[in-house]
DNA sequence: TACACGTGGCT
DNA sequence: TAGCCAAGTGT
């Protein structure tokens, strides 16, 4: 194995120039965001934490309405801790990665009950909390408390990879990136929160994955990737395995009163804890998929409705079926329950189920 | 280390 | 249209 290439050292004046150029740019072009403190204002740790959880693998535009809804419903961490888990899951429906919502609620309870409502300020303490890892612990330390921390997200990966022209593919280049990012931010008391946010704003608005706007970039004059013309191709990434497609059936099951059968999904795993509609198992071989409910009395009737949905690691294709329950004697497990047709459009559920509900209503 | 885990916007 | 990608974490 090749020895890891050591990060080239920057001189102290080069580091200071980088930080000054970036922070000057940030002072002129910082984005106004609902959770972000204004210049010279103090951030609310609850808002910073909540926004950072929502922003994990999620774009700012998608987060804003959810953030506003959450702080409106639960203005403090105590309010969130006291909320019903189901209300939190429902409020999160549509934002994705639902384990974040479960961990958010758990974390609020730990903060409220074991930390007296006060967030810890250092990464090592923050990382003990559910849903908070390397990135989020550093981000809260820097942004909420303006303490030095090395904040590395996908934006920082890209900015650093390009600025230092790192050609080793991610994630193998992570140690190098961490070394460079640390060199620029570790133990530097001058505006740690603004520096972290400036790096991410730069990555989100200037040093974008496609068509970076180098002409507007405060760092282009010293960017090694720009100098050698390879910036657009960076960061290199290891090839991802191909996504399989899974198939299955989804059901619109109605009773004599026109009610529709819904399903509370098990707490862990895909879409865990969320409300959905009944489906069969999902598999790559449709021939081997059995219907969820099948009897002579209640035979599934195929519809034209189909649901296609893309998950992170597989594509899904569901064929819609109608089942009309003629006898009220049919018993379902406890996690299935009836909802009036009128209320179906108000039930909060993940997008894959919303798609089917829209087709059927 | 590698994989599970959502969604919507952009190209 | 299909693939890429986004302020990652947990196991």
Coordinates of C-alpha atoms (C1' of nucleotides) in Angstrom, one line a residue:
Chain A
X1 CA 0.0 0.0 0.0
X2 CA 1.2 3.5 -0.8
X3 CA 2.0 5.6 2.2
X4 CA -0.4 8.4 2.7
X5 CA 0.8 11.6 1.1
X6 CA 1.5 14.2 3.8
X7 CA -0.4 17.5 3.5
X8 CA 1.8 20.2 2.2
X9 CA 2.3 22.8 4.9
X10 CA 1.0 26.3 4.3
X11 CA 3.0 29.2 5.8
X12 CA 1.3 31.1 8.6
X13 CA 0.8 34.1 6.3
X14 CA -0.8 31.9 3.6
X15 CA -3.2 30.5 6.2
X16 CA -4.1 34.0 7.4
X17 CA -4.6 35.2 3.8
X18 CA -6.9 32.3 3.1
X19 CA -9.0 33.0 6.2
X20 CA -9.1 36.8 5.6
X21 CA -10.1 36.4 2.0
X22 CA -12.8 33.9 2.9
X23 CA -14.2 35.8 5.8
X24 CA -14.2 39.1 3.9
X25 CA -16.2 37.4 1.2
X26 CA -18.6 36.0 3.8
X27 CA -19.1 39.4 5.3
X28 CA -20.3 40.6 1.9
X29 CA -22.2 37.5 0.6
X30 CA -23.4 35.5 3.6
X31 CA -26.8 34.0 3.1
X32 CA -29.6 35.0 5.4
X33 CA -31.1 31.8 6.8
X34 CA -33.8 31.4 9.5
X35 CA -31.5 29.6 11.9
X36 CA -28.5 31.8 11.3
X37 CA -27.7 34.6 13.7
X38 CA -27.1 38.0 12.0
X39 CA -23.7 39.7 12.1
X40 CA -22.6 40.2 15.7
X41 CA -25.6 38.3 17.0
X42 CA -25.5 35.2 19.2
X43 CA -26.9 32.0 17.7
X44 CA -29.5 30.0 19.5
X45 CA -28.0 26.5 20.2
X46 CA -31.4 24.9 19.9
X47 CA -31.9 26.4 16.4
X48 CA -28.4 25.5 15.4
X49 CA -28.7 21.9 16.5
X50 CA -32.2 21.5 14.9
X51 CA -31.1 23.0 11.6
X52 CA -27.9 20.9 11.5
X53 CA -29.8 17.7 12.0
X54 CA -32.2 18.7 9.2
X55 CA -29.4 19.7 6.9
X56 CA -27.7 16.3 7.1
X57 CA -27.7 15.2 3.4
X58 CA -30.4 17.7 2.7
X59 CA -30.4 21.0 0.8
X60 CA -31.1 24.3 2.4
X61 CA -34.3 25.0 0.4
X62 CA -35.8 21.7 1.5
X63 CA -35.0 22.4 5.2
X64 CA -36.4 25.9 5.5
X65 CA -40.2 25.1 5.7
X66 CA -39.5 22.2 8.1
X67 CA -37.3 24.2 10.3
X68 CA -40.0 27.0 10.5
X69 CA -42.7 24.4 11.3
X70 CA -40.6 22.8 14.0
X71 CA -39.7 26.0 15.9
X72 CA -43.3 27.2 15.6
X73 CA -44.7 23.9 17.1
X74 CA -41.8 23.5 19.6
X75 CA -40.1 26.8 20.4
X76 CA -37.6 25.3 22.9
X77 CA -35.8 22.0 23.4
X78 CA -38.1 21.4 26.4
X79 CA -41.2 21.7 24.2
X80 CA -39.7 19.2 21.7
X81 CA -38.7 16.8 24.5
X82 CA -42.2 16.9 25.8
X83 CA -43.8 16.2 22.4
X84 CA -45.3 12.9 21.4
X85 CA -42.9 10.9 19.3
X86 CA -45.7 10.4 16.8
X87 CA -46.2 14.1 16.4
X88 CA -42.5 14.6 15.7
X89 CA -42.5 11.8 13.1
X90 CA -45.5 13.2 11.4
X91 CA -44.0 16.7 11.3
X92 CA -40.8 15.2 9.8
X93 CA -42.8 13.3 7.1
X94 CA -41.4 14.2 3.6
X95 CA -38.0 15.3 4.8
X96 CA -36.4 11.8 4.6
X97 CA -33.9 9.8 6.6
X98 CA -36.5 9.2 9.3
X99 CA -34.0 7.9 11.9
X100 CA -33.0 11.5 12.2
X101 CA -36.4 12.3 13.6
X102 CA -36.3 9.5 16.1
X103 CA -32.8 10.6 17.2
X104 CA -33.9 14.2 17.3
X105 CA -36.6 13.5 19.8
X106 CA -34.3 11.2 21.9
X107 CA -31.6 13.9 21.9
X108 CA -34.1 16.6 23.0
X109 CA -35.1 14.4 25.9
X110 CA -31.5 13.8 26.9
X111 CA -30.7 17.6 26.7
X112 CA -33.9 18.5 28.6
X113 CA -33.6 15.9 31.4
X114 CA -29.9 15.2 31.8
X115 CA -28.4 18.5 30.7
X116 CA -31.0 20.8 32.2
X117 CA -31.8 22.1 28.7
X118 CA -28.3 23.3 28.1
X119 CA -26.3 21.9 25.1
X120 CA -22.7 20.9 25.8
X121 CA -20.2 23.0 23.9
X122 CA -17.4 20.7 22.9
X123 CA -17.4 18.0 20.2
X124 CA -16.5 15.1 22.5
X125 CA -19.6 15.7 24.6
X126 CA -21.9 16.5 21.7
X127 CA -20.9 13.3 19.9
X128 CA -22.3 11.2 22.8
X129 CA -25.8 12.4 21.9
X130 CA -28.1 10.5 19.5
X131 CA -27.9 11.7 15.9
X132 CA -24.8 13.8 16.4
X133 CA -21.6 12.6 14.8
X134 CA -18.3 14.1 13.6
X135 CA -19.7 16.8 11.4
X136 CA -22.6 17.9 13.6
X137 CA -20.7 18.0 16.8
X138 CA -18.0 20.3 15.2
X139 CA -20.7 22.4 13.5
X140 CA -22.6 23.1 16.8
X141 CA -19.3 23.9 18.6
X142 CA -18.3 26.4 16.0
X143 CA -21.6 27.9 15.0
X144 CA -23.6 27.9 18.3
X145 CA -20.7 28.6 20.6
X146 CA -18.1 30.2 18.4
X147 CA -15.4 27.9 19.6
X148 CA -12.7 26.5 17.3
X149 CA -13.6 23.2 15.6
X150 CA -12.8 21.6 12.3
X151 CA -16.1 21.4 10.4
X152 CA -16.0 19.0 7.4
X153 CA -19.1 18.4 5.3
X154 CA -19.5 17.7 1.6
X155 CA -18.9 21.3 0.8
X156 CA -15.6 21.4 2.7
X157 CA -14.6 18.2 1.0
X158 CA -15.0 19.8 -2.4
X159 CA -13.5 23.2 -1.5
X160 CA -10.4 21.6 0.1
X161 CA -10.0 19.0 -2.7
X162 CA -10.0 21.7 -5.3
X163 CA -8.0 24.3 -3.5
X164 CA -5.2 21.8 -2.8
X165 CA -5.7 19.8 -6.0
X166 CA -6.2 16.5 -4.2
X167 CA -6.6 13.8 -6.9
X168 CA -7.0 10.8 -4.6
X169 CA -10.6 9.8 -4.7
X170 CA -13.0 10.1 -1.8
X171 CA -13.4 8.6 0.8
X172 CA -9.7 7.6 0.7
X173 CA -8.7 11.3 0.7
X174 CA -10.6 12.0 3.9
X175 CA -7.4 12.0 6.1
X176 CA -5.7 14.5 3.8
X177 CA -8.8 16.7 3.7
X178 CA -9.0 16.6 7.5
X179 CA -5.3 17.6 7.7
X180 CA -5.8 20.6 5.5
X181 CA -9.1 21.6 7.0
X182 CA -7.5 21.3 10.5
X183 CA -4.6 23.4 9.4
X184 CA -7.0 26.2 8.4
X185 CA -9.3 26.1 11.4
X186 CA -7.8 24.2 14.4
X187 CA -7.3 26.2 17.5
X188 CA -8.0 29.5 15.7
X189 CA -10.0 31.7 17.9
X190 CA -10.8 34.3 15.2
X191 CA -14.5 33.8 14.2
X192 CA -14.7 30.0 14.2
X193 CA -18.4 30.0 13.6
X194 CA -18.2 32.4 10.6
X195 CA -15.3 30.5 9.2
X196 CA -17.2 27.2 9.2
X197 CA -20.3 28.8 7.7
X198 CA -18.2 30.6 5.1
X199 CA -16.6 27.4 3.9
X200 CA -20.0 25.8 3.5
X201 CA -21.6 28.9 1.9
X202 CA -18.6 29.1 -0.6
X203 CA -19.1 25.4 -1.4
X204 CA -22.9 25.8 -1.8
X205 CA -22.9 29.0 -3.9
X206 CA -19.5 29.4 -5.6
X207 CA -17.4 26.2 -5.5
X208 CA -20.4 24.1 -6.7
X209 CA -20.2 20.5 -8.0
X210 CA -21.0 21.5 -11.5
X211 CA -19.9 24.8 -13.2
X212 CA -18.1 26.4 -10.3
X213 CA -18.1 30.2 -10.4
X214 CA -14.4 30.7 -10.0
X215 CA -14.6 34.2 -11.4
X216 CA -16.5 35.2 -8.2
X217 CA -14.4 33.1 -5.8
X218 CA -12.3 34.9 -3.2
X219 CA -9.8 32.0 -3.2
X220 CA -9.2 31.5 -7.0
X221 CA -6.0 33.4 -7.0
X222 CA -4.3 30.7 -4.8
X223 CA -6.4 27.7 -5.7
X224 CA -4.2 24.9 -7.0
X225 CA -7.0 23.2 -8.7
X226 CA -7.9 26.3 -10.6
X227 CA -4.3 27.0 -11.4
X228 CA -3.9 23.6 -13.0
X229 CA -7.3 23.6 -14.6
X230 CA -8.5 20.4 -13.0
X231 CA -10.8 22.0 -10.4
X232 CA -14.0 21.1 -12.3
X233 CA -13.2 17.4 -12.1
X234 CA -12.6 17.4 -8.3
X235 CA -13.2 15.8 -6.0
X236 CA -12.7 12.4 -7.5
X237 CA -15.0 9.7 -6.0
X238 CA -14.9 6.0 -5.9
X239 CA -17.5 4.4 -8.2
X240 CA -20.7 3.5 -6.5
X241 CA -22.3 0.0 -6.9
X242 CA -25.2 -0.1 -9.3
X243 CA -28.7 0.3 -7.9
X244 CA -31.0 -2.6 -8.1
X245 CA -34.7 -2.3 -8.8
X246 CA -37.2 -3.9 -6.4
X247 CA -40.8 -4.7 -7.2
X248 CA -43.9 -5.2 -5.1
X249 CA -47.6 -4.4 -4.7
X250 CA -49.2 -1.5 -2.9
X251 CA -52.9 -1.7 -1.8
X252 CA -55.9 0.6 -1.5
X253 CA -58.0 -1.5 0.9
X254 CA -61.4 -0.2 1.6
X255 CA -64.3 -1.3 3.8
X256 CA -68.0 -1.0 3.5
X257 CA -67.9 2.5 5.1
X258 CA -65.4 3.7 2.5
X259 CA -62.6 3.8 4.9
X260 CA -59.0 3.1 3.8
X261 CA -56.5 0.8 5.6
X262 CA -53.3 2.5 6.8
X263 CA -50.2 0.9 8.3
X264 CA -47.9 2.1 11.1
X265 CA -44.5 0.8 10.1
X266 CA -42.2 -0.9 12.6
X267 CA -39.9 1.6 14.4
X268 CA -36.6 0.6 12.9
X269 CA -35.4 0.2 9.3
X270 CA -36.6 1.7 6.1
X271 CA -39.2 4.5 6.7
X272 CA -39.2 3.2 10.3
X273 CA -42.0 4.6 12.6
X274 CA -43.8 6.3 9.7
X275 CA -47.4 5.9 8.5
X276 CA -47.9 4.2 5.2
X277 CA -50.2 2.0 3.2
X278 CA -50.2 -1.8 3.1
X279 CA -47.7 -3.3 0.7
X280 CA -46.4 -6.7 -0.1
X281 CA -42.7 -7.5 0.5
X282 CA -40.4 -5.8 -2.0
X283 CA -38.0 -7.9 -4.0
X284 CA -36.0 -8.0 -7.1
X285 CA -38.0 -11.0 -8.5
X286 CA -41.6 -10.0 -8.8
X287 CA -42.6 -13.6 -9.6
X288 CA -41.8 -14.6 -6.0
X289 CA -43.7 -11.8 -4.4
X290 CA -46.9 -12.9 -2.6
X291 CA -49.8 -10.6 -2.1
X292 CA -50.2 -9.1 1.4
X293 CA -53.9 -10.2 1.7
X294 CA -55.4 -12.9 -0.4
X295 CA -58.6 -14.9 -0.1
X296 CA -61.5 -15.8 -2.3
X297 CA -63.6 -13.2 -0.6
X298 CA -61.1 -10.3 -0.9
X299 CA -59.1 -10.8 -4.1
X300 CA -56.8 -7.9 -5.1
X301 CA -57.9 -6.2 -8.3
X302 CA -55.1 -4.7 -10.4
X303 CA -55.2 -1.0 -11.2
X304 CA -53.4 1.2 -13.6
X305 CA -51.8 3.0 -10.7
X306 CA -48.1 2.5 -10.4
X307 CA -45.6 4.1 -8.0
X308 CA -42.0 4.6 -9.0
X309 CA -39.7 5.8 -6.3
X310 CA -36.0 6.2 -5.9
X311 CA -34.3 5.4 -2.6
X312 CA -30.6 5.9 -1.8
X313 CA -29.7 2.3 -2.5
X314 CA -32.5 0.9 -4.7
X315 CA -35.2 1.9 -7.2
X316 CA -38.7 0.8 -6.3
X317 CA -41.7 -0.1 -8.6
X318 CA -45.0 -0.8 -7.0
X319 CA -48.2 -2.0 -8.8
X320 CA -51.4 -0.7 -7.2
X321 CA -54.2 -3.1 -6.3
X322 CA -57.7 -2.5 -4.9
X323 CA -59.1 -4.7 -2.2
X324 CA -62.7 -4.3 -1.2
X325 CA -63.4 -5.8 2.2
X326 CA -66.9 -7.1 2.0
X327 CA -67.0 -8.7 5.4
X328 CA -66.3 -6.7 8.5
X329 CA -65.1 -9.8 10.2
X330 CA -61.6 -9.5 8.6
X331 CA -59.1 -8.9 11.3
X332 CA -55.8 -7.0 10.8
X333 CA -52.8 -6.9 13.0
X334 CA -52.7 -4.1 15.6
X335 CA -50.4 -1.8 13.5
X336 CA -53.1 -1.6 10.8
X337 CA -56.0 0.9 11.2
X338 CA -58.8 2.5 9.2
X339 CA -58.9 6.1 8.1
X340 CA -61.8 7.8 6.5
X341 CA -61.3 8.5 2.8
X342 CA -61.8 12.2 3.5
X343 CA -59.0 12.2 6.0
X344 CA -56.5 10.3 3.8
X345 CA -55.1 13.5 2.2
X346 CA -54.4 14.9 5.7
X347 CA -52.4 11.9 6.9
X348 CA -48.7 12.6 7.0
X349 CA -46.6 9.9 5.3
X350 CA -43.4 9.4 3.4
X351 CA -43.4 10.5 -0.3
X352 CA -43.5 7.0 -1.7
X353 CA -47.0 6.5 -0.1
X354 CA -48.2 10.1 -0.8
X355 CA -47.6 9.4 -4.5
X356 CA -50.1 6.5 -4.3
X357 CA -52.6 8.4 -2.2
X358 CA -52.6 11.2 -4.8
X359 CA -53.2 8.7 -7.6
X360 CA -56.2 7.1 -5.8
X361 CA -58.0 10.2 -4.6
Chain B
dT1 C1' -15.0 -0.7 6.3
dA2 C1' -19.1 -0.9 4.0
dC3 C1' -23.7 -0.6 3.8
dA4 C1' -28.5 1.2 5.2
dC5 C1' -30.9 5.1 5.2
dG6 C1' -35.1 9.7 1.6
dT7 C1' -36.0 13.3 -1.1
dG8 C1' -36.2 16.7 -4.6
dG9 C1' -33.6 19.7 -7.6
dC10 C1' -30.4 20.2 -11.2
dT11 C1' -28.0 19.0 -15.5
Chain C
dT1 C1' -34.5 11.0 -18.9
dA2 C1' -31.2 9.2 -15.8
dG3 C1' -27.7 10.1 -12.9
dC4 C1' -25.7 13.0 -9.5
dC5 C1' -25.8 15.1 -5.4
dA6 C1' -26.8 17.6 -0.5
dA7 C1' -24.7 21.0 6.1
dG8 C1' -23.9 12.5 7.7
dT9 C1' -25.0 9.0 11.3
dG10 C1' -25.4 4.4 13.0
dT11 C1' -24.2 -0.2 12.9

